Amino acid sequence: MKFARITSIPAREALFPLVDDDIAAMMLADDAAAETAEIDALIEQELGPNFAEIDELVEQAERHFAAVEQVGNFRVAHELTDPVRARRTTRRATREALRSNLVFGGVAA
């Protein structure tokens, strides 16, 4: 028997979400979101009015950490261009030195 067939309509309706991967993933995500909301409600109930202040501090810290990480990523990305900038700076300095030599050396065009 290659394929099993569920003939009972109530059984098929009950088992269908477990068979489809997308539906099962959505059910897991919904369960996780509901559990998170329940935990937040319990914490808010336990802490009372201080919960909003603590939650704001946590969000502020998370924003700060994200900003620090973004700055760090920016610095890492731009450190790779430093040899290029150094080469260009050297080339410009050499060019300026040659120009000043030509002008002040008496060979001005």
PDB file of N, CA and C in Angstrom:
ATOM      1  N   MET A   1       0.844  -1.164   0.000  1.00  0.00           N
ATOM      2  CA  MET A   1       0.000   0.000   0.000  1.00  0.00           C
ATOM      3  C   MET A   1       0.895   1.236   0.000  1.00  0.00           C
ATOM      4  N   LYS A   2       0.883   1.935  -1.106  1.00  0.00           N
ATOM      5  CA  LYS A   2       1.732   3.096  -1.259  1.00  0.00           C
ATOM      6  C   LYS A   2       1.147   4.333  -0.611  1.00  0.00           C
ATOM      7  N   PHE A   3      -0.122   4.583  -0.799  1.00  0.00           N
ATOM      8  CA  PHE A   3      -0.778   5.779  -0.277  1.00  0.00           C
ATOM      9  C   PHE A   3      -1.911   5.365   0.653  1.00  0.00           C
ATOM     10  N   ALA A   4      -1.917   5.983   1.819  1.00  0.00           N
ATOM     11  CA  ALA A   4      -3.009   5.716   2.754  1.00  0.00           C
ATOM     12  C   ALA A   4      -4.146   6.689   2.464  1.00  0.00           C
ATOM     13  N   ARG A   5      -5.360   6.199   2.573  1.00  0.00           N
ATOM     14  CA  ARG A   5      -6.518   7.047   2.332  1.00  0.00           C
ATOM     15  C   ARG A   5      -7.361   7.098   3.595  1.00  0.00           C
ATOM     16  N   ILE A   6      -7.608   8.327   4.047  1.00  0.00           N
ATOM     17  CA  ILE A   6      -8.433   8.517   5.228  1.00  0.00           C
ATOM     18  C   ILE A   6      -9.850   8.754   4.727  1.00  0.00           C
ATOM     19  N   THR A   7     -10.735   7.843   5.077  1.00  0.00           N
ATOM     20  CA  THR A   7     -12.094   7.937   4.562  1.00  0.00           C
ATOM     21  C   THR A   7     -13.008   8.749   5.466  1.00  0.00           C
ATOM     22  N   SER A   8     -12.688   8.859   6.718  1.00  0.00           N
ATOM     23  CA  SER A   8     -13.529   9.604   7.645  1.00  0.00           C
ATOM     24  C   SER A   8     -13.287  11.100   7.470  1.00  0.00           C
ATOM     25  N   ILE A   9     -14.358  11.840   7.194  1.00  0.00           N
ATOM     26  CA  ILE A   9     -14.231  13.280   6.967  1.00  0.00           C
ATOM     27  C   ILE A   9     -13.741  13.999   8.224  1.00  0.00           C
ATOM     28  N   PRO A  10     -14.293  13.716   9.413  1.00  0.00           N
ATOM     29  CA  PRO A  10     -13.768  14.410  10.608  1.00  0.00           C
ATOM     30  C   PRO A  10     -12.296  14.094  10.879  1.00  0.00           C
ATOM     31  N   ALA A  11     -11.885  12.853  10.638  1.00  0.00           N
ATOM     32  CA  ALA A  11     -10.481  12.491  10.837  1.00  0.00           C
ATOM     33  C   ALA A  11      -9.598  13.203   9.825  1.00  0.00           C
ATOM     34  N   ARG A  12     -10.070  13.291   8.581  1.00  0.00           N
ATOM     35  CA  ARG A  12      -9.300  13.970   7.537  1.00  0.00           C
ATOM     36  C   ARG A  12      -9.140  15.448   7.877  1.00  0.00           C
ATOM     37  N   GLU A  13     -10.216  16.091   8.346  1.00  0.00           N
ATOM     38  CA  GLU A  13     -10.134  17.506   8.711  1.00  0.00           C
ATOM     39  C   GLU A  13      -9.216  17.731   9.912  1.00  0.00           C
ATOM     40  N   ALA A  14      -9.184  16.759  10.817  1.00  0.00           N
ATOM     41  CA  ALA A  14      -8.325  16.884  11.998  1.00  0.00           C
ATOM     42  C   ALA A  14      -6.858  16.654  11.656  1.00  0.00           C
ATOM     43  N   LEU A  15      -6.581  15.764  10.708  1.00  0.00           N
ATOM     44  CA  LEU A  15      -5.203  15.414  10.378  1.00  0.00           C
ATOM     45  C   LEU A  15      -4.604  16.262   9.265  1.00  0.00           C
ATOM     46  N   PHE A  16      -5.425  16.946   8.480  1.00  0.00           N
ATOM     47  CA  PHE A  16      -4.904  17.715   7.348  1.00  0.00           C
ATOM     48  C   PHE A  16      -3.853  18.746   7.746  1.00  0.00           C
ATOM     49  N   PRO A  17      -4.060  19.530   8.822  1.00  0.00           N
ATOM     50  CA  PRO A  17      -3.019  20.516   9.182  1.00  0.00           C
ATOM     51  C   PRO A  17      -1.681  19.873   9.531  1.00  0.00           C
ATOM     52  N   LEU A  18      -1.704  18.639   9.998  1.00  0.00           N
ATOM     53  CA  LEU A  18      -0.448  17.974  10.351  1.00  0.00           C
ATOM     54  C   LEU A  18       0.284  17.454   9.125  1.00  0.00           C
ATOM     55  N   VAL A  19      -0.436  17.253   8.029  1.00  0.00           N
ATOM     56  CA  VAL A  19       0.168  16.713   6.816  1.00  0.00           C
ATOM     57  C   VAL A  19       0.812  17.815   5.973  1.00  0.00           C
ATOM     58  N   ASP A  20       0.189  18.959   5.887  1.00  0.00           N
ATOM     59  CA  ASP A  20       0.694  20.060   5.064  1.00  0.00           C
ATOM     60  C   ASP A  20       1.768  20.833   5.847  1.00  0.00           C
ATOM     61  N   ASP A  21       2.965  20.927   5.281  1.00  0.00           N
ATOM     62  CA  ASP A  21       4.093  21.577   5.956  1.00  0.00           C
ATOM     63  C   ASP A  21       3.844  23.054   6.223  1.00  0.00           C
ATOM     64  N   ASP A  22       3.239  23.758   5.260  1.00  0.00           N
ATOM     65  CA  ASP A  22       2.990  25.186   5.432  1.00  0.00           C
ATOM     66  C   ASP A  22       2.009  25.447   6.573  1.00  0.00           C
ATOM     67  N   ILE A  23       0.958  24.635   6.612  1.00  0.00           N
ATOM     68  CA  ILE A  23      -0.040  24.813   7.667  1.00  0.00           C
ATOM     69  C   ILE A  23       0.560  24.460   9.019  1.00  0.00           C
ATOM     70  N   ALA A  24       1.366  23.399   9.075  1.00  0.00           N
ATOM     71  CA  ALA A  24       2.001  23.011  10.336  1.00  0.00           C
ATOM     72  C   ALA A  24       2.944  24.110  10.823  1.00  0.00           C
ATOM     73  N   ALA A  25       3.698  24.734   9.909  1.00  0.00           N
ATOM     74  CA  ALA A  25       4.609  25.819  10.286  1.00  0.00           C
ATOM     75  C   ALA A  25       3.828  27.020  10.810  1.00  0.00           C
ATOM     76  N   MET A  26       2.693  27.328  10.162  1.00  0.00           N
ATOM     77  CA  MET A  26       1.852  28.434  10.632  1.00  0.00           C
ATOM     78  C   MET A  26       1.290  28.140  12.018  1.00  0.00           C
ATOM     79  N   MET A  27       0.891  26.898  12.236  1.00  0.00           N
ATOM     80  CA  MET A  27       0.345  26.530  13.550  1.00  0.00           C
ATOM     81  C   MET A  27       1.420  26.668  14.624  1.00  0.00           C
ATOM     82  N   LEU A  28       2.650  26.264  14.315  1.00  0.00           N
ATOM     83  CA  LEU A  28       3.744  26.407  15.271  1.00  0.00           C
ATOM     84  C   LEU A  28       4.036  27.874  15.554  1.00  0.00           C
ATOM     85  N   ALA A  29       4.023  28.706  14.522  1.00  0.00           N
ATOM     86  CA  ALA A  29       4.267  30.130  14.707  1.00  0.00           C
ATOM     87  C   ALA A  29       3.157  30.767  15.541  1.00  0.00           C
ATOM     88  N   ASP A  30       1.917  30.378  15.264  1.00  0.00           N
ATOM     89  CA  ASP A  30       0.798  30.906  16.049  1.00  0.00           C
ATOM     90  C   ASP A  30       0.895  30.472  17.503  1.00  0.00           C
ATOM     91  N   ASP A  31       1.279  29.215  17.725  1.00  0.00           N
ATOM     92  CA  ASP A  31       1.444  28.719  19.095  1.00  0.00           C
ATOM     93  C   ASP A  31       2.540  29.488  19.824  1.00  0.00           C
ATOM     94  N   ALA A  32       3.642  29.752  19.122  1.00  0.00           N
ATOM     95  CA  ALA A  32       4.753  30.487  19.738  1.00  0.00           C
ATOM     96  C   ALA A  32       4.330  31.922  20.057  1.00  0.00           C
ATOM     97  N   ALA A  33       3.592  32.552  19.153  1.00  0.00           N
ATOM     98  CA  ALA A  33       3.131  33.917  19.390  1.00  0.00           C
ATOM     99  C   ALA A  33       2.153  33.967  20.559  1.00  0.00           C
ATOM    100  N   ALA A  34       1.269  32.977  20.628  1.00  0.00           N
ATOM    101  CA  ALA A  34       0.313  32.935  21.737  1.00  0.00           C
ATOM    102  C   ALA A  34       1.028  32.713  23.063  1.00  0.00           C
ATOM    103  N   GLU A  35       2.042  31.853  23.040  1.00  0.00           N
ATOM    104  CA  GLU A  35       2.808  31.594  24.262  1.00  0.00           C
ATOM    105  C   GLU A  35       3.566  32.843  24.703  1.00  0.00           C
ATOM    106  N   THR A  36       4.145  33.563  23.752  1.00  0.00           N
ATOM    107  CA  THR A  36       4.845  34.804  24.072  1.00  0.00           C
ATOM    108  C   THR A  36       3.885  35.843  24.654  1.00  0.00           C
ATOM    109  N   ALA A  37       2.703  35.955  24.055  1.00  0.00           N
ATOM    110  CA  ALA A  37       1.711  36.900  24.568  1.00  0.00           C
ATOM    111  C   ALA A  37       1.273  36.513  25.976  1.00  0.00           C
ATOM    112  N   GLU A  38       1.120  35.221  26.209  1.00  0.00           N
ATOM    113  CA  GLU A  38       0.730  34.750  27.544  1.00  0.00           C
ATOM    114  C   GLU A  38       1.808  35.049  28.577  1.00  0.00           C
ATOM    115  N   ILE A  39       3.061  34.837  28.200  1.00  0.00           N
ATOM    116  CA  ILE A  39       4.178  35.133  29.106  1.00  0.00           C
ATOM    117  C   ILE A  39       4.246  36.629  29.393  1.00  0.00           C
ATOM    118  N   ASP A  40       4.063  37.452  28.356  1.00  0.00           N
ATOM    119  CA  ASP A  40       4.058  38.907  28.557  1.00  0.00           C
ATOM    120  C   ASP A  40       2.931  39.335  29.486  1.00  0.00           C
ATOM    121  N   ALA A  41       1.761  38.712  29.329  1.00  0.00           N
ATOM    122  CA  ALA A  41       0.625  39.060  30.187  1.00  0.00           C
ATOM    123  C   ALA A  41       0.908  38.674  31.636  1.00  0.00           C
ATOM    124  N   LEU A  42       1.518  37.511  31.840  1.00  0.00           N
ATOM    125  CA  LEU A  42       1.861  37.086  33.205  1.00  0.00           C
ATOM    126  C   LEU A  42       2.898  38.022  33.826  1.00  0.00           C
ATOM    127  N   ILE A  43       3.894  38.415  33.048  1.00  0.00           N
ATOM    128  CA  ILE A  43       4.920  39.329  33.556  1.00  0.00           C
ATOM    129  C   ILE A  43       4.301  40.678  33.884  1.00  0.00           C
ATOM    130  N   GLU A  44       3.432  41.163  32.998  1.00  0.00           N
ATOM    131  CA  GLU A  44       2.784  42.448  33.239  1.00  0.00           C
ATOM    132  C   GLU A  44       1.905  42.382  34.486  1.00  0.00           C
ATOM    133  N   GLN A  45       1.227  41.260  34.667  1.00  0.00           N
ATOM    134  CA  GLN A  45       0.388  41.090  35.848  1.00  0.00           C
ATOM    135  C   GLN A  45       1.245  41.065  37.111  1.00  0.00           C
ATOM    136  N   GLU A  46       2.403  40.426  37.032  1.00  0.00           N
ATOM    137  CA  GLU A  46       3.276  40.311  38.206  1.00  0.00           C
ATOM    138  C   GLU A  46       3.951  41.643  38.542  1.00  0.00           C
ATOM    139  N   LEU A  47       4.411  42.353  37.510  1.00  0.00           N
ATOM    140  CA  LEU A  47       5.152  43.590  37.744  1.00  0.00           C
ATOM    141  C   LEU A  47       4.257  44.813  37.862  1.00  0.00           C
ATOM    142  N   GLY A  48       3.071  44.733  37.323  1.00  0.00           N
ATOM    143  CA  GLY A  48       2.151  45.854  37.418  1.00  0.00           C
ATOM    144  C   GLY A  48       2.599  47.029  36.564  1.00  0.00           C
ATOM    145  N   PRO A  49       2.548  48.252  37.108  1.00  0.00           N
ATOM    146  CA  PRO A  49       2.864  49.439  36.304  1.00  0.00           C
ATOM    147  C   PRO A  49       4.339  49.546  35.934  1.00  0.00           C
ATOM    148  N   ASN A  50       5.196  48.828  36.617  1.00  0.00           N
ATOM    149  CA  ASN A  50       6.631  48.889  36.290  1.00  0.00           C
ATOM    150  C   ASN A  50       6.957  48.166  34.995  1.00  0.00           C
ATOM    151  N   PHE A  51       6.035  47.325  34.534  1.00  0.00           N
ATOM    152  CA  PHE A  51       6.288  46.548  33.325  1.00  0.00           C
ATOM    153  C   PHE A  51       6.545  47.450  32.119  1.00  0.00           C
ATOM    154  N   ALA A  52       5.768  48.507  31.983  1.00  0.00           N
ATOM    155  CA  ALA A  52       5.934  49.414  30.833  1.00  0.00           C
ATOM    156  C   ALA A  52       7.304  50.073  30.850  1.00  0.00           C
ATOM    157  N   GLU A  53       7.762  50.477  32.032  1.00  0.00           N
ATOM    158  CA  GLU A  53       9.079  51.104  32.138  1.00  0.00           C
ATOM    159  C   GLU A  53      10.187  50.117  31.797  1.00  0.00           C
ATOM    160  N   ILE A  54      10.068  48.921  32.337  1.00  0.00           N
ATOM    161  CA  ILE A  54      11.083  47.894  32.070  1.00  0.00           C
ATOM    162  C   ILE A  54      11.075  47.518  30.599  1.00  0.00           C
ATOM    163  N   ASP A  55       9.883  47.373  30.027  1.00  0.00           N
ATOM    164  CA  ASP A  55       9.768  47.030  28.610  1.00  0.00           C
ATOM    165  C   ASP A  55      10.387  48.122  27.746  1.00  0.00           C
ATOM    166  N   GLU A  56      10.165  49.375  28.099  1.00  0.00           N
ATOM    167  CA  GLU A  56      10.749  50.501  27.350  1.00  0.00           C
ATOM    168  C   GLU A  56      12.271  50.490  27.451  1.00  0.00           C
ATOM    169  N   LEU A  57      12.797  50.188  28.644  1.00  0.00           N
ATOM    170  CA  LEU A  57      14.255  50.109  28.809  1.00  0.00           C
ATOM    171  C   LEU A  57      14.846  48.985  27.970  1.00  0.00           C
ATOM    172  N   VAL A  58      14.159  47.854  27.942  1.00  0.00           N
ATOM    173  CA  VAL A  58      14.649  46.724  27.132  1.00  0.00           C
ATOM    174  C   VAL A  58      14.631  47.091  25.653  1.00  0.00           C
ATOM    175  N   GLU A  59      13.546  47.712  25.187  1.00  0.00           N
ATOM    176  CA  GLU A  59      13.476  48.119  23.782  1.00  0.00           C
ATOM    177  C   GLU A  59      14.545  49.150  23.440  1.00  0.00           C
ATOM    178  N   GLN A  60      14.777  50.078  24.364  1.00  0.00           N
ATOM    179  CA  GLN A  60      15.814  51.094  24.145  1.00  0.00           C
ATOM    180  C   GLN A  60      17.187  50.433  24.067  1.00  0.00           C
ATOM    181  N   ALA A  61      17.455  49.461  24.933  1.00  0.00           N
ATOM    182  CA  ALA A  61      18.735  48.749  24.896  1.00  0.00           C
ATOM    183  C   ALA A  61      18.877  47.969  23.593  1.00  0.00           C
ATOM    184  N   GLU A  62      17.798  47.335  23.140  1.00  0.00           N
ATOM    185  CA  GLU A  62      17.855  46.586  21.879  1.00  0.00           C
ATOM    186  C   GLU A  62      18.123  47.509  20.693  1.00  0.00           C
ATOM    187  N   ARG A  63      17.490  48.697  20.700  1.00  0.00           N
ATOM    188  CA  ARG A  63      17.759  49.671  19.627  1.00  0.00           C
ATOM    189  C   ARG A  63      19.210  50.128  19.663  1.00  0.00           C
ATOM    190  N   HIS A  64      19.727  50.343  20.874  1.00  0.00           N
ATOM    191  CA  HIS A  64      21.125  50.767  21.021  1.00  0.00           C
ATOM    192  C   HIS A  64      22.066  49.675  20.503  1.00  0.00           C
ATOM    193  N   PHE A  65      21.797  48.423  20.876  1.00  0.00           N
ATOM    194  CA  PHE A  65      22.647  47.319  20.416  1.00  0.00           C
ATOM    195  C   PHE A  65      22.584  47.179  18.901  1.00  0.00           C
ATOM    196  N   ALA A  66      21.404  47.364  18.316  1.00  0.00           N
ATOM    197  CA  ALA A  66      21.269  47.289  16.861  1.00  0.00           C
ATOM    198  C   ALA A  66      22.053  48.409  16.187  1.00  0.00           C
ATOM    199  N   ALA A  67      22.009  49.610  16.773  1.00  0.00           N
ATOM    200  CA  ALA A  67      22.756  50.733  16.196  1.00  0.00           C
ATOM    201  C   ALA A  67      24.257  50.490  16.287  1.00  0.00           C
ATOM    202  N   VAL A  68      24.712  49.970  17.427  1.00  0.00           N
ATOM    203  CA  VAL A  68      26.140  49.668  17.589  1.00  0.00           C
ATOM    204  C   VAL A  68      26.567  48.606  16.590  1.00  0.00           C
ATOM    205  N   GLU A  69      25.727  47.600  16.400  1.00  0.00           N
ATOM    206  CA  GLU A  69      26.056  46.546  15.438  1.00  0.00           C
ATOM    207  C   GLU A  69      26.111  47.105  14.019  1.00  0.00           C
ATOM    208  N   GLN A  70      25.174  48.013  13.701  1.00  0.00           N
ATOM    209  CA  GLN A  70      25.168  48.613  12.370  1.00  0.00           C
ATOM    210  C   GLN A  70      26.431  49.440  12.140  1.00  0.00           C
ATOM    211  N   VAL A  71      26.847  50.197  13.140  1.00  0.00           N
ATOM    212  CA  VAL A  71      28.076  50.990  13.020  1.00  0.00           C
ATOM    213  C   VAL A  71      29.270  50.062  12.862  1.00  0.00           C
ATOM    214  N   GLY A  72      29.298  48.977  13.629  1.00  0.00           N
ATOM    215  CA  GLY A  72      30.402  48.021  13.514  1.00  0.00           C
ATOM    216  C   GLY A  72      30.456  47.395  12.136  1.00  0.00           C
ATOM    217  N   ASN A  73      29.296  47.026  11.597  1.00  0.00           N
ATOM    218  CA  ASN A  73      29.260  46.453  10.247  1.00  0.00           C
ATOM    219  C   ASN A  73      29.711  47.472   9.209  1.00  0.00           C
ATOM    220  N   PHE A  74      29.334  48.739   9.386  1.00  0.00           N
ATOM    221  CA  PHE A  74      29.749  49.791   8.462  1.00  0.00           C
ATOM    222  C   PHE A  74      31.270  49.949   8.488  1.00  0.00           C
ATOM    223  N   ARG A  75      31.832  49.931   9.707  1.00  0.00           N
ATOM    224  CA  ARG A  75      33.284  50.087   9.829  1.00  0.00           C
ATOM    225  C   ARG A  75      34.012  48.921   9.197  1.00  0.00           C
ATOM    226  N   VAL A  76      33.528  47.710   9.409  1.00  0.00           N
ATOM    227  CA  VAL A  76      34.164  46.533   8.815  1.00  0.00           C
ATOM    228  C   VAL A  76      34.099  46.615   7.303  1.00  0.00           C
ATOM    229  N   ALA A  77      32.969  47.034   6.773  1.00  0.00           N
ATOM    230  CA  ALA A  77      32.818  47.116   5.324  1.00  0.00           C
ATOM    231  C   ALA A  77      33.740  48.169   4.731  1.00  0.00           C
ATOM    232  N   HIS A  78      33.987  49.258   5.449  1.00  0.00           N
ATOM    233  CA  HIS A  78      34.812  50.324   4.906  1.00  0.00           C
ATOM    234  C   HIS A  78      36.294  50.162   5.227  1.00  0.00           C
ATOM    235  N   GLU A  79      36.635  49.288   6.148  1.00  0.00           N
ATOM    236  CA  GLU A  79      38.051  49.039   6.402  1.00  0.00           C
ATOM    237  C   GLU A  79      38.694  48.333   5.215  1.00  0.00           C
ATOM    238  N   LEU A  80      37.896  47.625   4.437  1.00  0.00           N
ATOM    239  CA  LEU A  80      38.428  46.927   3.279  1.00  0.00           C
ATOM    240  C   LEU A  80      38.846  47.889   2.175  1.00  0.00           C
ATOM    241  N   THR A  81      38.367  49.119   2.204  1.00  0.00           N
ATOM    242  CA  THR A  81      38.730  50.080   1.165  1.00  0.00           C
ATOM    243  C   THR A  81      39.945  50.916   1.558  1.00  0.00           C
ATOM    244  N   ASP A  82      40.472  50.747   2.769  1.00  0.00           N
ATOM    245  CA  ASP A  82      41.604  51.556   3.204  1.00  0.00           C
ATOM    246  C   ASP A  82      42.829  51.432   2.294  1.00  0.00           C
ATOM    247  N   PRO A  83      43.225  50.257   1.829  1.00  0.00           N
ATOM    248  CA  PRO A  83      44.375  50.193   0.909  1.00  0.00           C
ATOM    249  C   PRO A  83      44.132  50.987  -0.373  1.00  0.00           C
ATOM    250  N   VAL A  84      42.904  50.979  -0.846  1.00  0.00           N
ATOM    251  CA  VAL A  84      42.584  51.735  -2.056  1.00  0.00           C
ATOM    252  C   VAL A  84      42.741  53.227  -1.782  1.00  0.00           C
ATOM    253  N   ARG A  85      42.228  53.673  -0.637  1.00  0.00           N
ATOM    254  CA  ARG A  85      42.357  55.093  -0.288  1.00  0.00           C
ATOM    255  C   ARG A  85      43.816  55.487  -0.097  1.00  0.00           C
ATOM    256  N   ALA A  86      44.595  54.619   0.528  1.00  0.00           N
ATOM    257  CA  ALA A  86      46.015  54.918   0.743  1.00  0.00           C
ATOM    258  C   ALA A  86      46.736  55.034  -0.594  1.00  0.00           C
ATOM    259  N   ARG A  87      46.430  54.137  -1.519  1.00  0.00           N
ATOM    260  CA  ARG A  87      47.065  54.184  -2.842  1.00  0.00           C
ATOM    261  C   ARG A  87      46.685  55.465  -3.571  1.00  0.00           C
ATOM    262  N   ARG A  88      45.417  55.845  -3.491  1.00  0.00           N
ATOM    263  CA  ARG A  88      44.972  57.069  -4.155  1.00  0.00           C
ATOM    264  C   ARG A  88      45.610  58.306  -3.530  1.00  0.00           C
ATOM    265  N   THR A  89      45.716  58.313  -2.205  1.00  0.00           N
ATOM    266  CA  THR A  89      46.338  59.445  -1.522  1.00  0.00           C
ATOM    267  C   THR A  89      47.791  59.579  -1.928  1.00  0.00           C
ATOM    268  N   THR A  90      48.495  58.467  -1.989  1.00  0.00           N
ATOM    269  CA  THR A  90      49.903  58.488  -2.403  1.00  0.00           C
ATOM    270  C   THR A  90      50.034  58.990  -3.842  1.00  0.00           C
ATOM    271  N   ARG A  91      49.143  58.519  -4.693  1.00  0.00           N
ATOM    272  CA  ARG A  91      49.189  58.938  -6.095  1.00  0.00           C
ATOM    273  C   ARG A  91      48.920  60.431  -6.226  1.00  0.00           C
ATOM    274  N   ARG A  92      47.950  60.950  -5.462  1.00  0.00           N
ATOM    275  CA  ARG A  92      47.661  62.387  -5.507  1.00  0.00           C
ATOM    276  C   ARG A  92      48.828  63.211  -4.977  1.00  0.00           C
ATOM    277  N   ALA A  93      49.440  62.736  -3.883  1.00  0.00           N
ATOM    278  CA  ALA A  93      50.577  63.463  -3.309  1.00  0.00           C
ATOM    279  C   ALA A  93      51.734  63.503  -4.296  1.00  0.00           C
ATOM    280  N   THR A  94      51.982  62.404  -4.959  1.00  0.00           N
ATOM    281  CA  THR A  94      53.061  62.353  -5.959  1.00  0.00           C
ATOM    282  C   THR A  94      52.757  63.306  -7.114  1.00  0.00           C
ATOM    283  N   ARG A  95      51.523  63.304  -7.556  1.00  0.00           N
ATOM    284  CA  ARG A  95      51.120  64.184  -8.649  1.00  0.00           C
ATOM    285  C   ARG A  95      51.291  65.650  -8.249  1.00  0.00           C
ATOM    286  N   GLU A  96      50.896  66.000  -7.032  1.00  0.00           N
ATOM    287  CA  GLU A  96      51.043  67.382  -6.550  1.00  0.00           C
ATOM    288  C   GLU A  96      52.524  67.764  -6.453  1.00  0.00           C
ATOM    289  N   ALA A  97      53.336  66.810  -5.987  1.00  0.00           N
ATOM    290  CA  ALA A  97      54.776  67.097  -5.885  1.00  0.00           C
ATOM    291  C   ALA A  97      55.377  67.331  -7.262  1.00  0.00           C
ATOM    292  N   LEU A  98      54.982  66.545  -8.234  1.00  0.00           N
ATOM    293  CA  LEU A  98      55.498  66.726  -9.595  1.00  0.00           C
ATOM    294  C   LEU A  98      55.048  68.066 -10.166  1.00  0.00           C
ATOM    295  N   ARG A  99      53.789  68.429  -9.920  1.00  0.00           N
ATOM    296  CA  ARG A  99      53.296  69.714 -10.421  1.00  0.00           C
ATOM    297  C   ARG A  99      54.041  70.884  -9.788  1.00  0.00           C
ATOM    298  N   SER A 100      54.266  70.796  -8.477  1.00  0.00           N
ATOM    299  CA  SER A 100      54.960  71.902  -7.804  1.00  0.00           C
ATOM    300  C   SER A 100      56.412  71.965  -8.278  1.00  0.00           C
ATOM    301  N   ASN A 101      57.031  70.850  -8.571  1.00  0.00           N
ATOM    302  CA  ASN A 101      58.396  70.827  -9.093  1.00  0.00           C
ATOM    303  C   ASN A 101      58.459  71.476 -10.461  1.00  0.00           C
ATOM    304  N   LEU A 102      57.480  71.205 -11.294  1.00  0.00           N
ATOM    305  CA  LEU A 102      57.470  71.769 -12.642  1.00  0.00           C
ATOM    306  C   LEU A 102      57.253  73.284 -12.578  1.00  0.00           C
ATOM    307  N   VAL A 103      56.369  73.738 -11.707  1.00  0.00           N
ATOM    308  CA  VAL A 103      56.054  75.160 -11.633  1.00  0.00           C
ATOM    309  C   VAL A 103      57.216  75.933 -11.007  1.00  0.00           C
ATOM    310  N   PHE A 104      57.748  75.432  -9.895  1.00  0.00           N
ATOM    311  CA  PHE A 104      58.807  76.156  -9.198  1.00  0.00           C
ATOM    312  C   PHE A 104      60.218  75.835  -9.732  1.00  0.00           C
ATOM    313  N   GLY A 105      60.320  74.832 -10.545  1.00  0.00           N
ATOM    314  CA  GLY A 105      61.631  74.478 -11.081  1.00  0.00           C
ATOM    315  C   GLY A 105      61.988  75.281 -12.317  1.00  0.00           C
ATOM    316  N   GLY A 106      61.117  76.131 -12.717  1.00  0.00           N
ATOM    317  CA  GLY A 106      61.414  76.990 -13.868  1.00  0.00           C
ATOM    318  C   GLY A 106      60.958  76.404 -15.172  1.00  0.00           C
ATOM    319  N   VAL A 107      60.258  75.313 -15.155  1.00  0.00           N
ATOM    320  CA  VAL A 107      59.816  74.693 -16.380  1.00  0.00           C
ATOM    321  C   VAL A 107      58.297  74.853 -16.484  1.00  0.00           C
ATOM    322  N   ALA A 108      57.783  75.973 -16.117  1.00  0.00           N
ATOM    323  CA  ALA A 108      56.335  76.187 -16.133  1.00  0.00           C
ATOM    324  C   ALA A 108      55.841  76.241 -17.577  1.00  0.00           C
ATOM    325  N   ALA A 109      54.717  75.663 -17.789  1.00  0.00           N
ATOM    326  CA  ALA A 109      54.177  75.596 -19.138  1.00  0.00           C
ATOM    327  C   ALA A 109      53.447  76.842 -19.544  1.00  0.00           C
TER     328      ALA A 109
END
